[in-house]
Amino acid sequence: MNQKVVKKFSNSIELYIKREDLLHPFVSGNKFRKLKYNILAAKEFQEKRLLTFGGAFSNHIAAVAYAGYESGFKTIGIIRGDELKDQTVLNPTLAFAKQYGMEFEFVSRAEYQHKNEPENLAKWTKKWGAFYLIPEGGTNSLAIQGCQEILNEEDCCFDYICCSVGTGGTVSGLINSIFPHQKVLGFPALKGDFLKEEICNFVSNKNWELQTDYHFGGYGKVNDTLIQFINQFYIDFKIPLDPIYTGKMVYGVLDLMEKNYFPENSKILMIHTGGLQGIQGMNIKLKNKQLPTIDIHV
């Protein structure tokens, strides 16, 4: 569903948001798209387990846990941060994943850097048995195939397609599926410009660029400005935004509009990639630091 979020601007720009967060109650947005063909492949290969990777608050970990449960797979999560194994109470993301059957192995950050090396994959195969491997963040060729289905013929009226960027899979799918007159703007949630090379491995279309000034300090980093923006956006439009990805993207799009980046009469479509499950965990962090929290209802 494309929802108009701002009726009209002085320069006649129209802004809409595609509510991919409404696709599924627990596997929403780009995670639904990324897992669709991976789940089908795992069934075709007659695998019984899905193994994947992520941080303690990962949307991907939560989505794989539920998608595996729903599709009849056992799930295994290799979680970054071995200090977490001693926690008696799991954070909301991991508690959700555990509720739907995911088993965890907590590894050090140093070991996590080598998670895809053959010796580690062999170790986990020995421990759990054969598994279907889903990369961190879910990005592979099958995930991009799924993300290419985000846009449809009705979206040809838009000039700009905007989305947040994590591992690059979603934006790659969008780039591959746009019409010739359209341009994709990606808003990385991580510092740096290193994702360009990764995205180029999956796309041939050159009508895209990354806007790298809206990461708010890096992955998982927020400040009062972003939290206030997310809260006010919810008041104005009743659309919840997450603080890791979509909130930063929407903030960036509106800032670029104020800076007259977009030509007059442009029609802009923002992609809401979900990730709302992470709000509860982020609010715990904010409360512990005695900072303002995200006040929305999902």
PDB file of C-alpha atoms in Angstrom:
ATOM      1  CA  MET A   1       0.000   0.000   0.000  1.00  0.00           C
ATOM      2  CA  ASN A   2       1.347   3.424  -0.985  1.00  0.00           C
ATOM      3  CA  GLN A   3       0.313   6.006   1.581  1.00  0.00           C
ATOM      4  CA  LYS A   4       0.586   9.723   0.927  1.00  0.00           C
ATOM      5  CA  VAL A   5       2.403  11.228   3.876  1.00  0.00           C
ATOM      6  CA  VAL A   6       2.687  14.860   2.858  1.00  0.00           C
ATOM      7  CA  LYS A   7      -0.051  16.350   0.704  1.00  0.00           C
ATOM      8  CA  LYS A   8       1.823  19.069  -1.124  1.00  0.00           C
ATOM      9  CA  PHE A   9       4.994  21.108  -0.774  1.00  0.00           C
ATOM     10  CA  SER A  10       5.628  24.624  -2.028  1.00  0.00           C
ATOM     11  CA  ASN A  11       7.649  23.240  -4.932  1.00  0.00           C
ATOM     12  CA  SER A  12       4.825  20.829  -5.872  1.00  0.00           C
ATOM     13  CA  ILE A  13       6.620  17.701  -4.704  1.00  0.00           C
ATOM     14  CA  GLU A  14       4.472  14.721  -3.716  1.00  0.00           C
ATOM     15  CA  LEU A  15       5.710  12.224  -1.153  1.00  0.00           C
ATOM     16  CA  TYR A  16       4.424   8.708  -0.527  1.00  0.00           C
ATOM     17  CA  ILE A  17       5.519   5.757   1.575  1.00  0.00           C
ATOM     18  CA  LYS A  18       5.065   2.116   0.577  1.00  0.00           C
ATOM     19  CA  ARG A  19       3.950   0.249   3.683  1.00  0.00           C
ATOM     20  CA  GLU A  20       5.984  -2.946   3.327  1.00  0.00           C
ATOM     21  CA  ASP A  21       5.906  -3.118   7.124  1.00  0.00           C
ATOM     22  CA  LEU A  22       2.292  -4.311   6.790  1.00  0.00           C
ATOM     23  CA  LEU A  23       3.128  -7.412   4.719  1.00  0.00           C
ATOM     24  CA  HIS A  24       3.280  -9.757   7.714  1.00  0.00           C
ATOM     25  CA  PRO A  25       2.875  -9.237  11.472  1.00  0.00           C
ATOM     26  CA  PHE A  26       6.278 -10.768  12.343  1.00  0.00           C
ATOM     27  CA  VAL A  27       8.217 -11.137   9.070  1.00  0.00           C
ATOM     28  CA  SER A  28       7.571  -7.678   7.708  1.00  0.00           C
ATOM     29  CA  GLY A  29       9.046  -5.474   5.051  1.00  0.00           C
ATOM     30  CA  ASN A  30      12.265  -6.423   3.342  1.00  0.00           C
ATOM     31  CA  LYS A  31      12.737  -9.487   5.591  1.00  0.00           C
ATOM     32  CA  PHE A  32       9.593 -11.014   4.092  1.00  0.00           C
ATOM     33  CA  ARG A  33      10.946 -10.306   0.609  1.00  0.00           C
ATOM     34  CA  LYS A  34      14.446 -11.592   1.360  1.00  0.00           C
ATOM     35  CA  LEU A  35      13.286 -14.828   2.966  1.00  0.00           C
ATOM     36  CA  LYS A  36      10.591 -15.728   0.433  1.00  0.00           C
ATOM     37  CA  TYR A  37      12.798 -17.501  -2.122  1.00  0.00           C
ATOM     38  CA  ASN A  38      15.343 -18.681   0.449  1.00  0.00           C
ATOM     39  CA  ILE A  39      12.601 -20.571   2.282  1.00  0.00           C
ATOM     40  CA  LEU A  40      11.433 -22.104  -0.995  1.00  0.00           C
ATOM     41  CA  ALA A  41      15.015 -23.145  -1.809  1.00  0.00           C
ATOM     42  CA  ALA A  42      15.492 -24.729   1.624  1.00  0.00           C
ATOM     43  CA  LYS A  43      12.310 -26.755   1.065  1.00  0.00           C
ATOM     44  CA  GLU A  44      13.477 -27.782  -2.398  1.00  0.00           C
ATOM     45  CA  PHE A  45      16.795 -28.976  -0.947  1.00  0.00           C
ATOM     46  CA  GLN A  46      14.808 -30.818   1.751  1.00  0.00           C
ATOM     47  CA  GLU A  47      16.750 -29.147   4.534  1.00  0.00           C
ATOM     48  CA  LYS A  48      15.412 -29.327   8.070  1.00  0.00           C
ATOM     49  CA  ARG A  49      17.330 -26.418   9.588  1.00  0.00           C
ATOM     50  CA  LEU A  50      18.048 -22.793   8.797  1.00  0.00           C
ATOM     51  CA  LEU A  51      21.248 -21.248  10.167  1.00  0.00           C
ATOM     52  CA  THR A  52      21.944 -17.538  10.079  1.00  0.00           C
ATOM     53  CA  PHE A  53      23.824 -14.719  11.794  1.00  0.00           C
ATOM     54  CA  GLY A  54      23.044 -11.430  13.495  1.00  0.00           C
ATOM     55  CA  GLY A  55      23.418  -9.076  16.414  1.00  0.00           C
ATOM     56  CA  ALA A  56      21.415  -9.232  19.612  1.00  0.00           C
ATOM     57  CA  PHE A  57      18.742  -6.812  18.329  1.00  0.00           C
ATOM     58  CA  SER A  58      18.688  -8.029  14.717  1.00  0.00           C
ATOM     59  CA  ASN A  59      15.444  -7.758  12.755  1.00  0.00           C
ATOM     60  CA  HIS A  60      16.803 -10.553  10.591  1.00  0.00           C
ATOM     61  CA  ILE A  61      17.233 -12.933  13.546  1.00  0.00           C
ATOM     62  CA  ALA A  62      13.647 -12.347  14.669  1.00  0.00           C
ATOM     63  CA  ALA A  63      12.322 -12.770  11.128  1.00  0.00           C
ATOM     64  CA  VAL A  64      14.212 -16.008  10.437  1.00  0.00           C
ATOM     65  CA  ALA A  65      13.027 -17.467  13.748  1.00  0.00           C
ATOM     66  CA  TYR A  66       9.375 -16.847  12.931  1.00  0.00           C
ATOM     67  CA  ALA A  67       9.633 -17.700   9.230  1.00  0.00           C
ATOM     68  CA  GLY A  68      11.327 -20.978  10.158  1.00  0.00           C
ATOM     69  CA  TYR A  69       8.674 -21.756  12.748  1.00  0.00           C
ATOM     70  CA  GLU A  70       5.897 -20.946  10.295  1.00  0.00           C
ATOM     71  CA  SER A  71       7.471 -23.083   7.543  1.00  0.00           C
ATOM     72  CA  GLY A  72       8.435 -26.079   9.679  1.00  0.00           C
ATOM     73  CA  PHE A  73      12.196 -25.534  10.001  1.00  0.00           C
ATOM     74  CA  LYS A  74      14.401 -25.632  13.055  1.00  0.00           C
ATOM     75  CA  THR A  75      16.411 -22.423  13.293  1.00  0.00           C
ATOM     76  CA  ILE A  76      19.875 -21.612  14.595  1.00  0.00           C
ATOM     77  CA  GLY A  77      21.170 -18.111  15.255  1.00  0.00           C
ATOM     78  CA  ILE A  78      24.890 -17.366  15.536  1.00  0.00           C
ATOM     79  CA  ILE A  79      24.784 -14.214  17.654  1.00  0.00           C
ATOM     80  CA  ARG A  80      27.535 -11.585  17.790  1.00  0.00           C
ATOM     81  CA  GLY A  81      28.708 -11.023  21.378  1.00  0.00           C
ATOM     82  CA  ASP A  82      29.751 -13.925  23.615  1.00  0.00           C
ATOM     83  CA  GLU A  83      29.070 -11.839  26.726  1.00  0.00           C
ATOM     84  CA  LEU A  84      25.361 -12.363  26.042  1.00  0.00           C
ATOM     85  CA  LYS A  85      25.474 -16.078  26.851  1.00  0.00           C
ATOM     86  CA  ASP A  86      25.644 -15.318  30.556  1.00  0.00           C
ATOM     87  CA  GLN A  87      22.506 -13.168  30.578  1.00  0.00           C
ATOM     88  CA  THR A  88      19.661 -14.669  32.558  1.00  0.00           C
ATOM     89  CA  VAL A  89      17.064 -12.474  30.826  1.00  0.00           C
ATOM     90  CA  LEU A  90      17.147 -12.194  27.049  1.00  0.00           C
ATOM     91  CA  ASN A  91      16.432  -8.899  25.322  1.00  0.00           C
ATOM     92  CA  PRO A  92      13.054  -8.617  23.504  1.00  0.00           C
ATOM     93  CA  THR A  93      14.479  -9.636  20.103  1.00  0.00           C
ATOM     94  CA  LEU A  94      16.225 -12.769  21.338  1.00  0.00           C
ATOM     95  CA  ALA A  95      13.323 -13.651  23.637  1.00  0.00           C
ATOM     96  CA  PHE A  96      10.996 -13.497  20.614  1.00  0.00           C
ATOM     97  CA  ALA A  97      13.323 -15.669  18.534  1.00  0.00           C
ATOM     98  CA  LYS A  98      13.644 -18.204  21.333  1.00  0.00           C
ATOM     99  CA  GLN A  99       9.868 -18.275  21.783  1.00  0.00           C
ATOM    100  CA  TYR A 100       9.596 -19.484  18.187  1.00  0.00           C
ATOM    101  CA  GLY A 101      12.219 -22.159  18.560  1.00  0.00           C
ATOM    102  CA  MET A 102      15.528 -20.594  17.583  1.00  0.00           C
ATOM    103  CA  GLU A 103      18.635 -22.025  19.232  1.00  0.00           C
ATOM    104  CA  PHE A 104      21.561 -19.676  19.809  1.00  0.00           C
ATOM    105  CA  GLU A 105      25.306 -19.802  19.804  1.00  0.00           C
ATOM    106  CA  PHE A 106      26.921 -16.642  21.143  1.00  0.00           C
ATOM    107  CA  VAL A 107      30.376 -15.961  19.675  1.00  0.00           C
ATOM    108  CA  SER A 108      32.960 -13.285  20.298  1.00  0.00           C
ATOM    109  CA  ARG A 109      33.130 -10.331  17.955  1.00  0.00           C
ATOM    110  CA  ALA A 110      36.502 -11.561  16.720  1.00  0.00           C
ATOM    111  CA  GLU A 111      35.111 -15.005  15.880  1.00  0.00           C
ATOM    112  CA  TYR A 112      32.038 -13.436  14.323  1.00  0.00           C
ATOM    113  CA  GLN A 113      34.256 -11.713  11.768  1.00  0.00           C
ATOM    114  CA  HIS A 114      35.206 -15.192  10.494  1.00  0.00           C
ATOM    115  CA  LYS A 115      31.741 -16.706  10.677  1.00  0.00           C
ATOM    116  CA  ASN A 116      31.643 -17.747   7.021  1.00  0.00           C
ATOM    117  CA  GLU A 117      34.982 -19.544   6.996  1.00  0.00           C
ATOM    118  CA  PRO A 118      34.810 -23.292   6.231  1.00  0.00           C
ATOM    119  CA  GLU A 119      36.092 -24.433   9.625  1.00  0.00           C
ATOM    120  CA  ASN A 120      33.322 -22.570  11.440  1.00  0.00           C
ATOM    121  CA  LEU A 121      30.624 -23.826   9.085  1.00  0.00           C
ATOM    122  CA  ALA A 122      31.982 -27.356   9.561  1.00  0.00           C
ATOM    123  CA  LYS A 123      31.923 -26.925  13.344  1.00  0.00           C
ATOM    124  CA  TRP A 124      28.281 -25.852  13.301  1.00  0.00           C
ATOM    125  CA  THR A 125      27.349 -28.660  10.921  1.00  0.00           C
ATOM    126  CA  LYS A 126      28.899 -31.150  13.334  1.00  0.00           C
ATOM    127  CA  LYS A 127      27.007 -29.622  16.259  1.00  0.00           C
ATOM    128  CA  TRP A 128      23.554 -29.269  14.677  1.00  0.00           C
ATOM    129  CA  GLY A 129      23.616 -31.330  11.501  1.00  0.00           C
ATOM    130  CA  ALA A 130      23.105 -30.168   7.915  1.00  0.00           C
ATOM    131  CA  PHE A 131      21.529 -26.745   7.462  1.00  0.00           C
ATOM    132  CA  TYR A 132      20.495 -24.221   4.842  1.00  0.00           C
ATOM    133  CA  LEU A 133      22.701 -21.151   5.274  1.00  0.00           C
ATOM    134  CA  ILE A 134      21.128 -17.690   5.151  1.00  0.00           C
ATOM    135  CA  PRO A 135      23.695 -14.842   5.234  1.00  0.00           C
ATOM    136  CA  GLU A 136      23.774 -12.076   7.801  1.00  0.00           C
ATOM    137  CA  GLY A 137      20.986  -9.651   6.942  1.00  0.00           C
ATOM    138  CA  GLY A 138      19.610 -12.199   4.488  1.00  0.00           C
ATOM    139  CA  THR A 139      21.289 -10.728   1.415  1.00  0.00           C
ATOM    140  CA  ASN A 140      22.041 -13.145  -1.417  1.00  0.00           C
ATOM    141  CA  SER A 141      20.844 -13.565  -5.004  1.00  0.00           C
ATOM    142  CA  LEU A 142      17.546 -15.119  -3.878  1.00  0.00           C
ATOM    143  CA  ALA A 143      16.942 -12.246  -1.454  1.00  0.00           C
ATOM    144  CA  ILE A 144      17.503  -9.730  -4.221  1.00  0.00           C
ATOM    145  CA  GLN A 145      15.075 -11.674  -6.409  1.00  0.00           C
ATOM    146  CA  GLY A 146      12.476 -11.221  -3.682  1.00  0.00           C
ATOM    147  CA  CYS A 147      13.230  -7.518  -3.265  1.00  0.00           C
ATOM    148  CA  GLN A 148      12.762  -6.997  -6.991  1.00  0.00           C
ATOM    149  CA  GLU A 149       9.074  -7.659  -6.332  1.00  0.00           C
ATOM    150  CA  ILE A 150       8.658  -4.630  -4.033  1.00  0.00           C
ATOM    151  CA  LEU A 151       7.852  -2.332  -6.937  1.00  0.00           C
ATOM    152  CA  ASN A 152       4.955  -2.962  -9.306  1.00  0.00           C
ATOM    153  CA  GLU A 153       3.511  -1.344 -12.408  1.00  0.00           C
ATOM    154  CA  GLU A 154       1.497   1.117 -10.316  1.00  0.00           C
ATOM    155  CA  ASP A 155       4.781   2.549  -9.036  1.00  0.00           C
ATOM    156  CA  CYS A 156       5.914   3.680 -12.494  1.00  0.00           C
ATOM    157  CA  CYS A 157       4.482   7.149 -11.776  1.00  0.00           C
ATOM    158  CA  PHE A 158       7.259   7.915  -9.276  1.00  0.00           C
ATOM    159  CA  ASP A 159      10.487   9.687 -10.171  1.00  0.00           C
ATOM    160  CA  TYR A 160      12.502   8.705  -7.091  1.00  0.00           C
ATOM    161  CA  ILE A 161      12.492   5.502  -5.057  1.00  0.00           C
ATOM    162  CA  CYS A 162      14.084   5.882  -1.608  1.00  0.00           C
ATOM    163  CA  CYS A 163      15.009   3.198   0.912  1.00  0.00           C
ATOM    164  CA  SER A 164      17.291   2.541   3.841  1.00  0.00           C
ATOM    165  CA  VAL A 165      20.385   0.413   3.280  1.00  0.00           C
ATOM    166  CA  GLY A 166      21.861  -2.218   5.593  1.00  0.00           C
ATOM    167  CA  THR A 167      23.604  -5.033   3.731  1.00  0.00           C
ATOM    168  CA  GLY A 168      22.569  -3.753   0.293  1.00  0.00           C
ATOM    169  CA  GLY A 169      20.098  -6.456  -0.734  1.00  0.00           C
ATOM    170  CA  THR A 170      16.916  -4.394  -0.704  1.00  0.00           C
ATOM    171  CA  VAL A 171      18.350  -1.435  -2.563  1.00  0.00           C
ATOM    172  CA  SER A 172      19.880  -3.816  -5.138  1.00  0.00           C
ATOM    173  CA  GLY A 173      16.488  -5.378  -5.775  1.00  0.00           C
ATOM    174  CA  LEU A 174      14.944  -1.945  -6.230  1.00  0.00           C
ATOM    175  CA  ILE A 175      17.710  -0.815  -8.584  1.00  0.00           C
ATOM    176  CA  ASN A 176      17.170  -3.914 -10.720  1.00  0.00           C
ATOM    177  CA  SER A 177      13.434  -3.317 -10.984  1.00  0.00           C
ATOM    178  CA  ILE A 178      13.040   0.428 -11.580  1.00  0.00           C
ATOM    179  CA  PHE A 179      11.709   1.916 -14.791  1.00  0.00           C
ATOM    180  CA  PRO A 180      14.144   3.832 -17.052  1.00  0.00           C
ATOM    181  CA  HIS A 181      12.963   7.267 -15.897  1.00  0.00           C
ATOM    182  CA  GLN A 182      13.362   6.459 -12.182  1.00  0.00           C
ATOM    183  CA  LYS A 183      16.265   6.897  -9.779  1.00  0.00           C
ATOM    184  CA  VAL A 184      16.939   5.007  -6.544  1.00  0.00           C
ATOM    185  CA  LEU A 185      18.333   6.811  -3.508  1.00  0.00           C
ATOM    186  CA  GLY A 186      19.771   4.595  -0.771  1.00  0.00           C
ATOM    187  CA  PHE A 187      20.265   5.846   2.788  1.00  0.00           C
ATOM    188  CA  PRO A 188      22.881   3.686   4.552  1.00  0.00           C
ATOM    189  CA  ALA A 189      22.390   3.020   8.251  1.00  0.00           C
ATOM    190  CA  LEU A 190      26.144   2.455   8.567  1.00  0.00           C
ATOM    191  CA  LYS A 191      29.008   4.916   8.328  1.00  0.00           C
ATOM    192  CA  GLY A 192      31.091   4.998   5.181  1.00  0.00           C
ATOM    193  CA  ASP A 193      30.738   4.503   1.448  1.00  0.00           C
ATOM    194  CA  PHE A 194      31.915   0.884   1.330  1.00  0.00           C
ATOM    195  CA  LEU A 195      28.492  -0.510   0.335  1.00  0.00           C
ATOM    196  CA  LYS A 196      28.806   0.878  -3.186  1.00  0.00           C
ATOM    197  CA  GLU A 197      31.107  -1.941  -4.249  1.00  0.00           C
ATOM    198  CA  GLU A 198      28.853  -4.574  -2.672  1.00  0.00           C
ATOM    199  CA  ILE A 199      25.776  -3.203  -4.432  1.00  0.00           C
ATOM    200  CA  CYS A 200      27.622  -3.059  -7.764  1.00  0.00           C
ATOM    201  CA  ASN A 201      28.079  -6.842  -7.533  1.00  0.00           C
ATOM    202  CA  PHE A 202      24.309  -7.281  -7.855  1.00  0.00           C
ATOM    203  CA  VAL A 203      23.210  -4.521 -10.248  1.00  0.00           C
ATOM    204  CA  SER A 204      23.925  -3.233 -13.752  1.00  0.00           C
ATOM    205  CA  ASN A 205      21.606  -0.221 -13.737  1.00  0.00           C
ATOM    206  CA  LYS A 206      23.549   2.952 -12.931  1.00  0.00           C
ATOM    207  CA  ASN A 207      20.592   5.202 -12.070  1.00  0.00           C
ATOM    208  CA  TRP A 208      21.155   5.212  -8.305  1.00  0.00           C
ATOM    209  CA  GLU A 209      23.211   6.809  -5.571  1.00  0.00           C
ATOM    210  CA  LEU A 210      23.802   6.554  -1.838  1.00  0.00           C
ATOM    211  CA  GLN A 211      23.082   9.420   0.540  1.00  0.00           C
ATOM    212  CA  THR A 212      25.645   8.844   3.280  1.00  0.00           C
ATOM    213  CA  ASP A 213      24.947  11.797   5.606  1.00  0.00           C
ATOM    214  CA  TYR A 214      22.013  10.332   7.532  1.00  0.00           C
ATOM    215  CA  HIS A 215      23.461   7.487   9.601  1.00  0.00           C
ATOM    216  CA  PHE A 216      23.294   9.511  12.862  1.00  0.00           C
ATOM    217  CA  GLY A 217      26.690   8.228  13.983  1.00  0.00           C
ATOM    218  CA  GLY A 218      26.554   4.697  12.593  1.00  0.00           C
ATOM    219  CA  TYR A 219      24.634   1.462  12.832  1.00  0.00           C
ATOM    220  CA  GLY A 220      22.322   1.383  15.843  1.00  0.00           C
ATOM    221  CA  LYS A 221      23.225   4.960  16.795  1.00  0.00           C
ATOM    222  CA  VAL A 222      20.492   7.493  17.536  1.00  0.00           C
ATOM    223  CA  ASN A 223      20.193  10.927  19.114  1.00  0.00           C
ATOM    224  CA  ASP A 224      17.463  13.201  20.472  1.00  0.00           C
ATOM    225  CA  THR A 225      16.876  14.752  17.041  1.00  0.00           C
ATOM    226  CA  LEU A 226      16.080  11.395  15.433  1.00  0.00           C
ATOM    227  CA  ILE A 227      13.873  10.229  18.320  1.00  0.00           C
ATOM    228  CA  GLN A 228      11.905  13.483  18.303  1.00  0.00           C
ATOM    229  CA  PHE A 229      11.510  13.232  14.530  1.00  0.00           C
ATOM    230  CA  ILE A 230      10.158   9.654  14.716  1.00  0.00           C
ATOM    231  CA  ASN A 231       7.707  10.630  17.466  1.00  0.00           C
ATOM    232  CA  GLN A 232       6.481  13.715  15.592  1.00  0.00           C
ATOM    233  CA  PHE A 233       6.134  11.789  12.318  1.00  0.00           C
ATOM    234  CA  TYR A 234       3.904   9.297  14.112  1.00  0.00           C
ATOM    235  CA  ILE A 235       1.792  12.112  15.544  1.00  0.00           C
ATOM    236  CA  ASP A 236       1.446  13.730  12.112  1.00  0.00           C
ATOM    237  CA  PHE A 237       0.837  10.667   9.931  1.00  0.00           C
ATOM    238  CA  LYS A 238       0.172   7.693  12.252  1.00  0.00           C
ATOM    239  CA  ILE A 239       3.037   5.835  10.548  1.00  0.00           C
ATOM    240  CA  PRO A 240       5.532   4.147  12.903  1.00  0.00           C
ATOM    241  CA  LEU A 241       9.204   4.347  11.907  1.00  0.00           C
ATOM    242  CA  ASP A 242      12.063   2.314  13.320  1.00  0.00           C
ATOM    243  CA  PRO A 243      15.206   4.093  14.591  1.00  0.00           C
ATOM    244  CA  ILE A 244      17.787   1.876  12.867  1.00  0.00           C
ATOM    245  CA  TYR A 245      16.697   2.045   9.234  1.00  0.00           C
ATOM    246  CA  THR A 246      13.480   3.647   7.977  1.00  0.00           C
ATOM    247  CA  GLY A 247      13.460   6.509  10.493  1.00  0.00           C
ATOM    248  CA  LYS A 248      16.848   7.665   9.262  1.00  0.00           C
ATOM    249  CA  MET A 249      15.811   7.331   5.617  1.00  0.00           C
ATOM    250  CA  VAL A 250      12.608   9.347   6.044  1.00  0.00           C
ATOM    251  CA  TYR A 251      14.510  12.031   7.961  1.00  0.00           C
ATOM    252  CA  GLY A 252      17.028  12.155   5.116  1.00  0.00           C
ATOM    253  CA  VAL A 253      14.389  12.454   2.394  1.00  0.00           C
ATOM    254  CA  LEU A 254      12.648  15.348   4.164  1.00  0.00           C
ATOM    255  CA  ASP A 255      15.988  17.059   4.743  1.00  0.00           C
ATOM    256  CA  LEU A 256      16.884  16.744   1.055  1.00  0.00           C
ATOM    257  CA  MET A 257      13.489  18.234   0.172  1.00  0.00           C
ATOM    258  CA  GLU A 258      14.213  21.245   2.371  1.00  0.00           C
ATOM    259  CA  LYS A 259      17.576  21.599   0.603  1.00  0.00           C
ATOM    260  CA  ASN A 260      15.831  21.578  -2.814  1.00  0.00           C
ATOM    261  CA  TYR A 261      17.574  18.389  -3.924  1.00  0.00           C
ATOM    262  CA  PHE A 262      14.500  17.195  -5.826  1.00  0.00           C
ATOM    263  CA  PRO A 263      13.248  19.034  -8.943  1.00  0.00           C
ATOM    264  CA  GLU A 264       9.822  20.655  -8.966  1.00  0.00           C
ATOM    265  CA  ASN A 265       6.847  18.329  -9.477  1.00  0.00           C
ATOM    266  CA  SER A 266       8.851  15.276  -8.407  1.00  0.00           C
ATOM    267  CA  LYS A 267       6.943  12.280  -7.102  1.00  0.00           C
ATOM    268  CA  ILE A 268       8.871  10.401  -4.427  1.00  0.00           C
ATOM    269  CA  LEU A 269       8.185   6.914  -3.081  1.00  0.00           C
ATOM    270  CA  MET A 270       9.829   5.879   0.195  1.00  0.00           C
ATOM    271  CA  ILE A 271       9.979   2.171   1.035  1.00  0.00           C
ATOM    272  CA  HIS A 272       9.087   1.262   4.617  1.00  0.00           C
ATOM    273  CA  THR A 273      11.240  -1.822   5.207  1.00  0.00           C
ATOM    274  CA  GLY A 274       9.725  -2.805   8.561  1.00  0.00           C
ATOM    275  CA  GLY A 275      12.036  -3.447  11.501  1.00  0.00           C
ATOM    276  CA  LEU A 276       9.572  -2.185  14.093  1.00  0.00           C
ATOM    277  CA  GLN A 277      10.304  -5.088  16.450  1.00  0.00           C
ATOM    278  CA  GLY A 278      13.551  -3.351  17.358  1.00  0.00           C
ATOM    279  CA  ILE A 279      11.818  -0.381  18.969  1.00  0.00           C
ATOM    280  CA  GLN A 280      11.257  -2.172  22.267  1.00  0.00           C
ATOM    281  CA  GLY A 281      14.934  -3.032  22.607  1.00  0.00           C
ATOM    282  CA  MET A 282      16.025   0.464  21.601  1.00  0.00           C
ATOM    283  CA  ASN A 283      13.733   1.972  24.242  1.00  0.00           C
ATOM    284  CA  ILE A 284      15.363  -0.196  26.909  1.00  0.00           C
ATOM    285  CA  LYS A 285      18.750   1.195  25.864  1.00  0.00           C
ATOM    286  CA  LEU A 286      17.429   4.762  25.864  1.00  0.00           C
ATOM    287  CA  LYS A 287      15.833   4.378  29.295  1.00  0.00           C
ATOM    288  CA  ASN A 288      19.083   3.001  30.719  1.00  0.00           C
ATOM    289  CA  LYS A 289      20.818   6.148  29.460  1.00  0.00           C
ATOM    290  CA  GLN A 290      17.970   8.345  30.782  1.00  0.00           C
ATOM    291  CA  LEU A 291      17.220   9.595  27.258  1.00  0.00           C
ATOM    292  CA  PRO A 292      13.849  10.274  25.575  1.00  0.00           C
ATOM    293  CA  THR A 293      12.175   7.148  24.196  1.00  0.00           C
ATOM    294  CA  ILE A 294      10.236   6.310  21.038  1.00  0.00           C
ATOM    295  CA  ASP A 295       6.566   6.866  21.787  1.00  0.00           C
ATOM    296  CA  ILE A 296       4.666   4.963  19.125  1.00  0.00           C
ATOM    297  CA  HIS A 297       2.323   1.981  19.174  1.00  0.00           C
ATOM    298  CA  VAL A 298       2.886  -1.035  16.911  1.00  0.00           C
TER     299      VAL A 298
END
